Short mmCIF file of C-alpha atoms in Angstrom, two decimals:
data_model
loop_
_atom_site.label_atom_id
_atom_site.label_comp_id
_atom_site.label_asym_id
_atom_site.label_seq_id
_atom_site.Cartn_x
_atom_site.Cartn_y
_atom_site.Cartn_z
CA MET A 168 1.61 -143.79 -58.85
CA ALA A 169 1.77 -147.49 -57.79
CA ASP A 170 0.18 -148.21 -54.44
CA GLU A 171 2.70 -149.22 -51.60
CA VAL A 172 0.89 -151.74 -49.31
CA ILE A 173 2.57 -153.19 -46.28
CA LEU A 174 1.14 -155.57 -43.70
CA LEU A 175 2.58 -155.85 -40.27
CA ASP A 176 1.32 -159.20 -39.13
CA PHE A 177 2.01 -162.37 -37.10
CA TRP A 178 1.61 -165.74 -38.93
CA PRO A 179 -0.73 -167.50 -36.49
CA SER A 180 -3.02 -164.51 -36.06
CA MET A 181 -6.55 -165.28 -37.05
CA PHE A 182 -7.09 -161.47 -37.18
CA GLY A 183 -4.08 -160.91 -39.52
CA MET A 184 -5.49 -163.70 -41.68
CA ARG A 185 -8.62 -161.65 -42.33
CA THR A 186 -6.52 -158.76 -43.89
CA ARG A 187 -4.33 -161.16 -45.85
CA ILE A 188 -7.53 -162.77 -47.44
CA ALA A 189 -8.97 -159.40 -48.30
CA LEU A 190 -5.85 -158.21 -49.99
CA GLU A 191 -5.55 -161.48 -52.01
CA GLU A 192 -9.28 -161.20 -52.88
CA LYS A 193 -8.59 -157.89 -54.43
CA ASN A 194 -5.25 -159.09 -56.08
CA VAL A 195 -3.46 -156.38 -54.20
CA LYS A 196 0.35 -156.94 -54.08
CA PHE A 197 1.64 -156.35 -50.49
CA ASP A 198 4.75 -156.43 -48.52
CA TYR A 199 4.18 -158.89 -45.61
CA ARG A 200 6.28 -158.21 -42.65
CA GLU A 201 6.38 -160.85 -39.91
CA GLN A 202 6.38 -159.15 -36.42
CA ASP A 203 7.80 -160.40 -33.21
CA LEU A 204 5.11 -159.77 -30.62
CA TRP A 205 7.48 -160.21 -27.65
CA ASN A 206 9.99 -157.79 -29.16
CA LYS A 207 7.94 -155.18 -30.84
CA SER A 208 9.54 -153.34 -33.67
CA PRO A 209 9.86 -149.59 -34.02
CA ILE A 210 7.52 -149.54 -37.05
CA LEU A 211 4.81 -151.46 -35.20
CA LEU A 212 4.90 -149.12 -32.20
CA GLU A 213 4.93 -146.13 -34.50
CA MET A 214 2.09 -147.27 -36.93
CA ASN A 215 -0.11 -148.57 -34.04
CA PRO A 216 0.70 -146.26 -31.04
CA VAL A 217 -2.74 -146.88 -29.46
CA HIS A 218 -2.77 -150.59 -29.18
CA ASN A 219 0.70 -151.79 -30.28
CA LYS A 220 -1.20 -154.80 -32.02
CA ILE A 221 -1.03 -156.56 -35.26
CA PRO A 222 -2.36 -156.57 -38.04
CA VAL A 223 -1.48 -153.00 -39.18
CA LEU A 224 -2.08 -152.19 -42.79
CA ILE A 225 0.05 -149.51 -44.09
CA HIS A 226 -1.19 -148.03 -47.37
CA ASN A 227 1.02 -145.39 -48.99
CA GLY A 228 2.66 -144.65 -45.54
CA LYS A 229 -0.58 -144.23 -43.74
CA PRO A 230 -1.68 -146.86 -41.11
CA VAL A 231 -5.09 -148.44 -40.76
CA CYS A 232 -5.60 -150.66 -37.51
CA GLU A 233 -8.18 -153.20 -36.53
CA SER A 234 -8.58 -156.16 -38.90
CA LEU A 235 -12.29 -155.72 -39.67
CA ILE A 236 -11.86 -152.04 -40.32
CA GLN A 237 -8.98 -152.97 -42.61
CA VAL A 238 -11.15 -155.42 -44.49
CA GLU A 239 -13.80 -152.73 -45.01
CA TYR A 240 -11.11 -150.20 -46.04
CA ILE A 241 -9.68 -152.68 -48.58
CA ASP A 242 -13.32 -153.21 -49.95
CA GLU A 243 -13.62 -149.40 -50.35
CA VAL A 244 -10.33 -148.58 -51.78
CA TRP A 245 -10.33 -151.48 -54.42
CA PRO A 246 -14.07 -151.74 -55.27
CA GLY A 247 -13.82 -153.22 -58.67
CA VAL A 248 -13.03 -156.94 -57.99
CA ASN A 249 -14.65 -159.36 -55.56
CA PRO A 250 -16.82 -157.09 -53.36
CA LEU A 251 -16.49 -158.21 -49.86
CA LEU A 252 -19.51 -156.33 -48.37
CA PRO A 253 -23.08 -156.47 -49.94
CA SER A 254 -24.23 -153.25 -51.52
CA ASP A 255 -27.62 -153.25 -49.91
CA PRO A 256 -27.61 -151.34 -46.61
CA TYR A 257 -29.60 -153.84 -44.70
CA GLN A 258 -27.51 -156.73 -45.83
CA ARG A 259 -24.42 -154.73 -44.94
CA ALA A 260 -25.69 -154.03 -41.47
CA GLN A 261 -26.27 -157.80 -40.93
CA ALA A 262 -22.81 -158.64 -42.12
CA LYS A 263 -21.28 -156.10 -39.80
CA PHE A 264 -23.35 -157.35 -36.90
CA TRP A 265 -22.07 -160.81 -37.37
CA GLY A 266 -18.47 -159.68 -37.90
CA ASP A 267 -18.91 -157.74 -34.51
CA TYR A 268 -20.44 -160.97 -32.88
CA ILE A 269 -17.40 -162.97 -34.01
CA ASP A 270 -15.06 -160.25 -32.64
CA LYS A 271 -16.81 -160.13 -29.36
CA LYS A 272 -17.43 -163.72 -28.67
CA VAL A 273 -15.19 -166.33 -30.53
CA TYR A 274 -11.63 -165.45 -29.41
CA ALA A 275 -12.30 -165.32 -25.55
CA SER A 276 -14.12 -168.70 -25.49
CA ALA A 277 -11.79 -170.48 -27.95
CA ARG A 278 -8.83 -169.45 -25.88
CA LEU A 279 -10.09 -171.23 -22.86
CA THR A 280 -10.17 -174.45 -24.84
CA TRP A 281 -6.29 -174.55 -24.85
CA GLY A 282 -5.41 -171.98 -22.30
CA ALA A 283 -7.48 -173.14 -19.31
CA LYS A 284 -7.76 -176.23 -17.37
CA GLY A 285 -10.50 -178.20 -15.45
CA GLU A 286 -13.77 -176.48 -14.88
CA GLU A 287 -12.68 -173.29 -16.63
CA GLN A 288 -11.71 -175.21 -19.68
CA GLU A 289 -14.97 -177.12 -19.69
CA ALA A 290 -17.01 -174.04 -19.37
CA GLY A 291 -14.92 -172.41 -22.15
CA LYS A 292 -15.44 -175.45 -24.43
CA LYS A 293 -19.16 -175.38 -23.79
CA GLU A 294 -19.52 -171.69 -24.52
CA PHE A 295 -17.28 -171.94 -27.65
CA ILE A 296 -19.58 -174.75 -29.04
CA GLU A 297 -22.71 -172.75 -28.20
CA ILE A 298 -21.20 -169.73 -30.19
CA LEU A 299 -20.17 -171.88 -33.05
CA LYS A 300 -23.86 -173.39 -33.25
CA THR A 301 -25.23 -169.82 -33.24
CA LEU A 302 -22.98 -169.09 -36.20
CA GLU A 303 -23.70 -172.38 -37.88
CA SER A 304 -27.46 -171.66 -37.64
CA LYS A 305 -26.85 -168.24 -39.24
CA LEU A 306 -25.01 -170.00 -42.13
CA GLY A 307 -27.86 -172.43 -42.47
CA ASP A 308 -27.77 -174.28 -45.79
CA LYS A 309 -25.92 -171.45 -47.52
CA ILE A 310 -22.55 -171.89 -49.26
CA TYR A 311 -21.14 -168.84 -47.65
CA PHE A 312 -22.54 -166.57 -44.76
CA GLY A 313 -23.43 -163.95 -47.35
CA GLY A 314 -25.15 -166.45 -49.57
CA GLU A 315 -23.52 -167.31 -53.00
CA THR A 316 -20.51 -165.09 -52.66
CA PHE A 317 -17.54 -165.19 -50.20
CA GLY A 318 -17.40 -162.19 -48.12
CA TYR A 319 -16.89 -160.12 -44.94
CA VAL A 320 -18.45 -162.62 -42.42
CA ASP A 321 -16.65 -165.75 -43.99
CA ILE A 322 -13.47 -163.58 -43.79
CA ALA A 323 -14.18 -162.64 -40.31
CA LEU A 324 -14.40 -166.29 -39.19
CA ILE A 325 -12.30 -168.38 -41.30
CA GLY A 326 -9.08 -167.53 -39.54
CA PHE A 327 -10.33 -169.40 -36.54
CA TYR A 328 -10.86 -172.45 -38.67
CA SER A 329 -7.07 -172.84 -38.93
CA TRP A 330 -7.07 -173.19 -35.22
CA PHE A 331 -9.91 -175.82 -35.06
CA GLU A 332 -7.68 -178.73 -34.93
CA ALA A 333 -5.56 -177.10 -32.18
CA TYR A 334 -8.66 -176.41 -30.06
CA GLU A 335 -9.87 -179.99 -30.63
CA LYS A 336 -6.55 -181.47 -29.66
CA PHE A 337 -5.89 -179.32 -26.58
CA GLY A 338 -9.46 -179.20 -25.54
CA ASN A 339 -10.04 -182.88 -26.24
CA PHE A 340 -13.34 -182.51 -28.12
CA SER A 341 -14.68 -182.64 -31.66
CA ILE A 342 -15.95 -179.60 -33.32
CA GLU A 343 -17.20 -181.59 -36.40
CA ALA A 344 -19.36 -183.66 -34.07
CA GLU A 345 -21.22 -180.64 -32.88
CA CYS A 346 -20.97 -178.43 -35.98
CA PRO A 347 -20.70 -180.43 -39.11
CA LYS A 348 -22.03 -177.71 -41.26
CA LEU A 349 -19.51 -175.21 -40.02
CA ILE A 350 -16.73 -177.70 -40.75
CA ALA A 351 -18.09 -178.18 -44.33
CA TRP A 352 -18.05 -174.43 -44.81
CA GLY A 353 -14.46 -174.19 -43.58
CA LYS A 354 -13.37 -176.68 -46.05
CA ARG A 355 -15.19 -174.83 -48.85
CA CYS A 356 -13.47 -171.62 -48.01
CA ALA A 357 -10.11 -173.27 -47.48
CA GLU A 358 -10.39 -174.15 -51.22
CA ARG A 359 -10.50 -170.53 -52.23
CA GLU A 360 -7.09 -169.33 -53.43
CA SER A 361 -7.19 -166.13 -51.16
CA VAL A 362 -7.80 -168.46 -48.13
CA ALA A 363 -5.34 -171.12 -49.12
CA LYS A 364 -2.59 -168.63 -49.47
CA SER A 365 -3.46 -166.81 -45.99
CA LEU A 366 -4.12 -169.64 -43.56
CA PRO A 367 -1.30 -171.57 -42.02
CA ASP A 368 -1.44 -175.37 -41.84
CA SER A 369 -3.29 -176.71 -38.75
CA GLU A 370 -0.20 -178.81 -37.96
CA LYS A 371 1.81 -175.69 -37.62
CA ILE A 372 -0.74 -174.17 -35.20
CA ILE A 373 -0.79 -177.35 -33.04
CA LYS A 374 3.00 -177.20 -32.80
CA PHE A 375 2.65 -173.54 -31.79
CA VAL A 376 0.26 -173.85 -28.98
CA PRO A 377 2.68 -175.26 -26.42
CA GLU A 378 5.16 -172.37 -27.27
CA LEU A 379 2.25 -169.80 -26.83
CA LYS A 380 1.31 -171.27 -23.53
CA LYS A 381 4.91 -171.02 -22.23
CA ARG A 382 4.98 -167.33 -23.51
CA PHE A 383 1.82 -166.69 -21.47
CA GLY A 384 3.12 -168.60 -18.41
CA ILE A 385 0.35 -171.33 -18.76
CA GLU A 386 1.45 -174.83 -17.92
CA MET B 293 -35.29 -148.46 -49.78
CA SER B 294 -35.69 -145.69 -47.39
CA SER B 295 -39.55 -146.17 -47.10
CA GLY B 296 -41.26 -148.03 -44.46
CA GLU B 297 -42.00 -147.23 -40.69
CA VAL B 298 -39.11 -146.62 -38.57
CA LYS B 299 -39.15 -147.56 -34.77
CA LEU B 300 -36.41 -147.38 -32.22
CA ILE B 301 -36.29 -149.60 -29.05
CA GLY B 302 -34.39 -147.97 -26.48
CA ALA B 303 -34.13 -145.91 -23.25
CA TRP B 304 -33.65 -142.22 -22.64
CA ALA B 305 -30.58 -142.68 -20.39
CA SER B 306 -28.62 -144.93 -22.67
CA PRO B 307 -25.76 -143.32 -24.50
CA PHE B 308 -25.80 -146.16 -27.11
CA VAL B 309 -29.55 -145.45 -27.86
CA MET B 310 -28.74 -141.73 -28.21
CA ARG B 311 -26.57 -142.46 -31.24
CA PRO B 312 -29.27 -143.59 -33.60
CA ARG B 313 -31.66 -140.93 -32.28
CA VAL B 314 -29.03 -138.31 -33.28
CA ALA B 315 -28.42 -139.87 -36.61
CA LEU B 316 -32.33 -140.02 -37.36
CA ASN B 317 -32.57 -136.36 -36.42
CA LEU B 318 -29.69 -135.41 -38.67
CA LYS B 319 -31.60 -137.14 -41.53
CA SER B 320 -34.91 -135.75 -40.46
CA VAL B 321 -36.40 -139.29 -40.23
CA PRO B 322 -39.52 -139.48 -38.15
CA TYR B 323 -39.58 -142.46 -35.78
CA GLU B 324 -41.47 -143.92 -33.00
CA PHE B 325 -39.52 -144.31 -29.84
CA LEU B 326 -40.37 -147.50 -27.87
CA GLN B 327 -39.04 -146.91 -24.46
CA GLU B 328 -37.89 -149.97 -22.43
CA THR B 329 -38.52 -150.19 -18.71
CA PHE B 330 -35.43 -150.36 -16.71
CA GLY B 331 -34.94 -153.87 -15.22
CA SER B 332 -37.10 -155.61 -17.73
CA LYS B 333 -36.88 -156.53 -21.39
CA SER B 334 -39.89 -156.38 -23.65
CA GLU B 335 -41.10 -159.14 -25.92
CA LEU B 336 -40.34 -157.09 -28.88
CA LEU B 337 -36.67 -156.45 -27.80
CA LEU B 338 -36.14 -160.18 -27.07
CA LYS B 339 -37.58 -161.01 -30.57
CA SER B 340 -35.70 -158.21 -32.46
CA ASN B 341 -32.36 -158.76 -30.83
CA PRO B 342 -32.45 -162.45 -29.71
CA VAL B 343 -28.49 -162.68 -29.97
CA HIS B 344 -27.56 -159.89 -27.45
CA LYS B 345 -31.07 -158.88 -26.06
CA LYS B 346 -29.90 -155.22 -25.89
CA ILE B 347 -30.88 -151.82 -26.91
CA PRO B 348 -30.86 -150.01 -29.17
CA VAL B 349 -32.68 -151.80 -31.94
CA LEU B 350 -33.82 -150.02 -34.96
CA LEU B 351 -36.81 -151.50 -36.68
CA HIS B 352 -37.25 -150.38 -40.30
CA ALA B 353 -40.35 -151.81 -41.89
CA ASP B 354 -40.18 -154.32 -39.00
CA LYS B 355 -36.73 -155.44 -39.96
CA PRO B 356 -34.22 -155.10 -37.01
CA VAL B 357 -30.79 -153.59 -37.10
CA CYS B 358 -28.67 -153.90 -33.92
CA GLU B 359 -25.47 -152.39 -32.47
CA SER B 360 -25.56 -148.63 -32.22
CA ASN B 361 -22.62 -147.78 -34.52
CA ILE B 362 -23.96 -150.21 -37.07
CA ILE B 363 -27.39 -148.62 -36.85
CA VAL B 364 -25.84 -145.19 -37.44
CA GLU B 365 -23.99 -146.37 -40.53
CA TYR B 366 -27.19 -148.06 -41.80
CA ILE B 367 -29.08 -144.75 -41.25
CA ASP B 368 -26.47 -142.86 -43.28
CA GLU B 369 -26.59 -145.28 -46.14
CA THR B 370 -30.44 -145.79 -46.13
CA TRP B 371 -31.19 -142.05 -46.05
CA SER B 372 -28.12 -140.96 -48.01
CA SER B 373 -29.89 -138.20 -49.99
CA SER B 374 -31.30 -136.48 -46.97
CA GLY B 375 -29.24 -134.21 -44.76
CA PRO B 376 -25.40 -134.22 -44.32
CA SER B 377 -23.09 -137.28 -44.62
CA ILE B 378 -22.71 -138.88 -41.37
CA LEU B 379 -19.59 -140.96 -42.30
CA PRO B 380 -16.64 -139.12 -44.10
CA SER B 381 -16.45 -139.74 -47.76
CA HIS B 382 -12.80 -140.62 -47.97
CA PRO B 383 -12.00 -144.33 -47.30
CA TYR B 384 -9.09 -143.39 -45.10
CA ASP B 385 -11.06 -140.84 -42.97
CA ARG B 386 -13.83 -143.51 -42.69
CA ALA B 387 -11.34 -146.04 -41.39
CA MET B 388 -9.97 -143.39 -38.81
CA ALA B 389 -13.50 -142.66 -37.69
CA ARG B 390 -14.29 -146.38 -37.24
CA PHE B 391 -11.00 -147.01 -35.41
CA TRP B 392 -11.58 -144.17 -32.89
CA ALA B 393 -15.37 -145.31 -32.42
CA ALA B 394 -14.08 -148.70 -31.59
CA TYR B 395 -11.43 -147.33 -29.20
CA ILE B 396 -14.11 -145.18 -27.57
CA ASP B 397 -16.42 -148.15 -26.87
CA GLU B 398 -13.74 -150.68 -25.80
CA LYS B 399 -11.26 -148.55 -23.93
CA TRP B 400 -12.43 -145.09 -23.12
CA PHE B 401 -16.04 -146.06 -22.10
CA GLY B 402 -14.70 -149.01 -20.03
CA ALA B 403 -12.64 -146.50 -17.92
CA LEU B 404 -15.67 -144.36 -17.54
CA ARG B 405 -17.78 -147.12 -16.38
CA ASN B 406 -15.07 -148.39 -14.07
CA PHE B 407 -15.02 -144.95 -12.45
CA LEU B 408 -18.75 -145.08 -11.63
CA LYS B 409 -18.22 -148.44 -10.05
CA ALA B 410 -14.92 -147.73 -8.36
CA GLU B 411 -14.66 -147.95 -4.59
CA GLY B 412 -12.13 -146.19 -2.52
CA GLU B 413 -9.74 -143.44 -3.40
CA GLU B 414 -6.95 -145.59 -4.70
CA GLU B 415 -9.16 -147.31 -7.28
CA LYS B 416 -10.75 -143.92 -8.30
CA LYS B 417 -7.33 -142.37 -8.73
CA ALA B 418 -6.29 -145.15 -11.03
CA VAL B 419 -9.31 -144.71 -13.14
CA ILE B 420 -8.96 -141.03 -13.41
CA ALA B 421 -5.40 -141.59 -14.65
CA GLN B 422 -6.71 -144.05 -17.20
CA MET B 423 -9.33 -141.63 -18.39
CA GLU B 424 -7.00 -138.66 -18.66
CA GLU B 425 -4.65 -140.83 -20.78
CA GLY B 426 -7.64 -141.68 -23.12
CA ASN B 427 -8.75 -138.01 -23.21
CA ALA B 428 -5.31 -137.01 -24.34
CA LEU B 429 -5.42 -139.56 -27.19
CA LEU B 430 -8.93 -138.28 -28.29
CA GLU B 431 -7.65 -134.51 -28.11
CA LYS B 432 -4.99 -135.59 -30.60
CA ALA B 433 -7.56 -137.57 -32.71
CA PHE B 434 -9.84 -134.58 -32.76
CA ILE B 435 -7.10 -132.30 -34.07
CA ASP B 436 -6.22 -135.00 -36.76
CA CYS B 437 -9.69 -135.73 -37.82
CA SER B 438 -11.31 -132.28 -37.70
CA LYS B 439 -8.48 -130.57 -39.61
CA GLY B 440 -9.29 -127.30 -38.30
CA LYS B 441 -13.06 -127.48 -38.51
CA PRO B 442 -15.44 -127.63 -35.49
CA PHE B 443 -16.30 -131.41 -35.47
CA PHE B 444 -14.62 -134.62 -35.87
CA ASN B 445 -16.51 -135.00 -39.02
CA GLY B 446 -15.64 -131.35 -40.26
CA ASP B 447 -18.32 -128.75 -40.68
CA ASN B 448 -21.13 -131.11 -39.55
CA ILE B 449 -21.43 -133.56 -36.65
CA GLY B 450 -20.91 -137.12 -37.88
CA TYR B 451 -20.08 -140.69 -36.88
CA LEU B 452 -17.25 -140.05 -34.57
CA ASP B 453 -18.95 -136.93 -33.05
CA ILE B 454 -22.01 -139.06 -32.23
CA SER B 455 -19.94 -141.96 -31.07
CA LEU B 456 -18.05 -139.84 -28.31
CA GLY B 457 -20.78 -137.17 -27.81
CA SER B 458 -23.34 -139.67 -26.78
CA PHE B 459 -21.17 -140.19 -23.56
CA LEU B 460 -21.08 -136.51 -22.57
CA ALA B 461 -24.11 -136.62 -20.31
CA TRP B 462 -22.69 -139.70 -18.38
CA LEU B 463 -19.29 -137.96 -18.36
CA ARG B 464 -20.92 -134.94 -16.69
CA VAL B 465 -22.66 -137.15 -14.12
CA THR B 466 -19.29 -138.82 -13.35
CA GLU B 467 -17.69 -135.33 -12.99
CA LEU B 468 -20.33 -134.40 -10.51
CA THR B 469 -19.86 -137.62 -8.45
CA ALA B 470 -16.15 -137.34 -8.55
CA SER B 471 -16.04 -133.54 -7.96
CA HIS B 472 -13.24 -133.69 -10.53
CA LYS B 473 -13.23 -132.38 -14.03
CA LEU B 474 -12.67 -135.24 -16.62
CA LEU B 475 -12.70 -132.95 -19.59
CA ASP B 476 -10.29 -130.24 -18.59
CA GLU B 477 -10.02 -126.92 -20.59
CA ALA B 478 -6.26 -126.82 -19.81
CA LYS B 479 -5.47 -130.40 -20.90
CA THR B 480 -7.97 -130.89 -23.65
CA PRO B 481 -9.03 -127.50 -24.93
CA SER B 482 -10.20 -128.72 -28.39
CA LEU B 483 -12.42 -131.48 -26.81
CA CYS B 484 -13.99 -128.94 -24.38
CA LYS B 485 -14.89 -126.66 -27.17
CA TRP B 486 -16.18 -129.39 -29.35
CA ALA B 487 -18.26 -130.72 -26.44
CA GLU B 488 -20.13 -127.50 -26.17
CA LEU B 489 -20.86 -127.38 -29.92
CA PHE B 490 -21.90 -130.74 -29.96
CA CYS B 491 -24.48 -130.45 -27.09
CA ASN B 492 -25.89 -127.38 -28.71
CA ASP B 493 -26.39 -129.01 -32.10
CA PRO B 494 -30.07 -129.16 -32.99
CA ALA B 495 -30.06 -132.73 -33.75
CA VAL B 496 -28.55 -133.50 -30.39
CA LYS B 497 -30.28 -131.17 -27.88
CA PRO B 498 -33.55 -132.89 -27.88
CA VAL B 499 -32.17 -136.29 -27.08
CA MET B 500 -29.21 -135.40 -24.76
CA PRO B 501 -30.35 -136.40 -21.13
CA GLU B 502 -30.33 -133.63 -18.55
CA THR B 503 -27.38 -134.06 -16.13
CA ALA B 504 -29.62 -133.65 -13.03
CA LYS B 505 -32.11 -136.20 -14.17
CA LEU B 506 -29.29 -138.64 -15.22
CA ALA B 507 -27.40 -138.21 -11.86
CA GLU B 508 -30.73 -139.10 -9.98
CA PHE B 509 -31.02 -142.23 -12.25
CA ALA B 510 -27.38 -143.10 -11.70
CA LYS B 511 -27.75 -142.93 -8.00
CA LYS B 512 -30.74 -145.40 -8.31
CA ILE B 513 -29.05 -147.94 -10.55
CA PHE B 514 -25.67 -147.85 -8.78
CA ALA B 515 -27.15 -147.83 -5.30
CA LYS B 516 -25.45 -150.32 -3.10
CA PRO B 517 -27.75 -152.43 -1.12
CA GLN B 518 -27.83 -151.50 2.61
CA ALA B 519 -25.63 -153.93 4.62
#
């Protein structure tokens, strides 16, 4: 029986991008269904009744929610090609730790770079750069976070890279000036087919931010 | 791979610390428990978890693993040939277990913690409503995951049992403080039955804090300074 894979997603979501990339890495054909987050569809509400959030991966009718959980699920269901997590338990624990760190820290501070003003925005920018620097020092001189191969931690972070130019524009700062190695890493990842297929153009995100601000009632 | 000394940096009252302790017990792995003093952080803790500076930290042959649920998975994978499997074997069941564990930490525990800090009847009522909503979700999750067996993980306690069960002592303290049953036999019969079984499990009993002792401790840490 052929697998039926549906992804409920929203094109600018850095979380949805993770799942898209993972599916592409595994060469899994999937039905991408764009969602309107301000008018949630019955399928979204039915498949993620707890959080009503995207992305939702629906595999043969059964939903999996939470992007990093989806990435791990995809890795386990399609183990043959491009492993996303290391096989060594200690390395796996390290990868999950950094995935968790990215989840806990990056979004909140990044949001302040475009969603806040004055002191709050400045504090957000400072924290965001600090977090990126922590990640950059973790990357070190490696090609990818996991070393030679593209994997889980790269996937966890790369979606944010498509938002970097927007953060810089609306926050009025340069990420490259502070974290050149991270920018280089982003460019390397963006050359990968799975990432190129899954990340929107930075320009599109930049055009989207004012619309998003209006939706959130931010001037 | 499983050789090497095992140490756990933690504290008796922490539900997060309890998780790896249960996991190590399930795998019959001996370990040295390095108790932190409440209110201060040891050099070893700061060195082993420089990013978050939090407990628990597992040190396996001096290599640190941080974040309680991640530590539990690490224990399951490292000592895979010992004791029962902590994570379910099917990828979908694993995804469900991880989903509910994330829900418990982000939403459910948040409500519990808010209750302990809540002031005034209005606030307390609101948090109780939040908790009851969460419990209803977990009752259904239990029925879905357990598939008729005694635990979320089936015949033996596992990842999700540990994730939720580690909060039971604090839940009891909250019930005492509120004089209100948060896990209600009428509303969440399966969870109540499960809670009893979990607490009596031999891997759990030695590391579950006593309610009275924990209540004393809670009074101390949540004590409001005198005006």
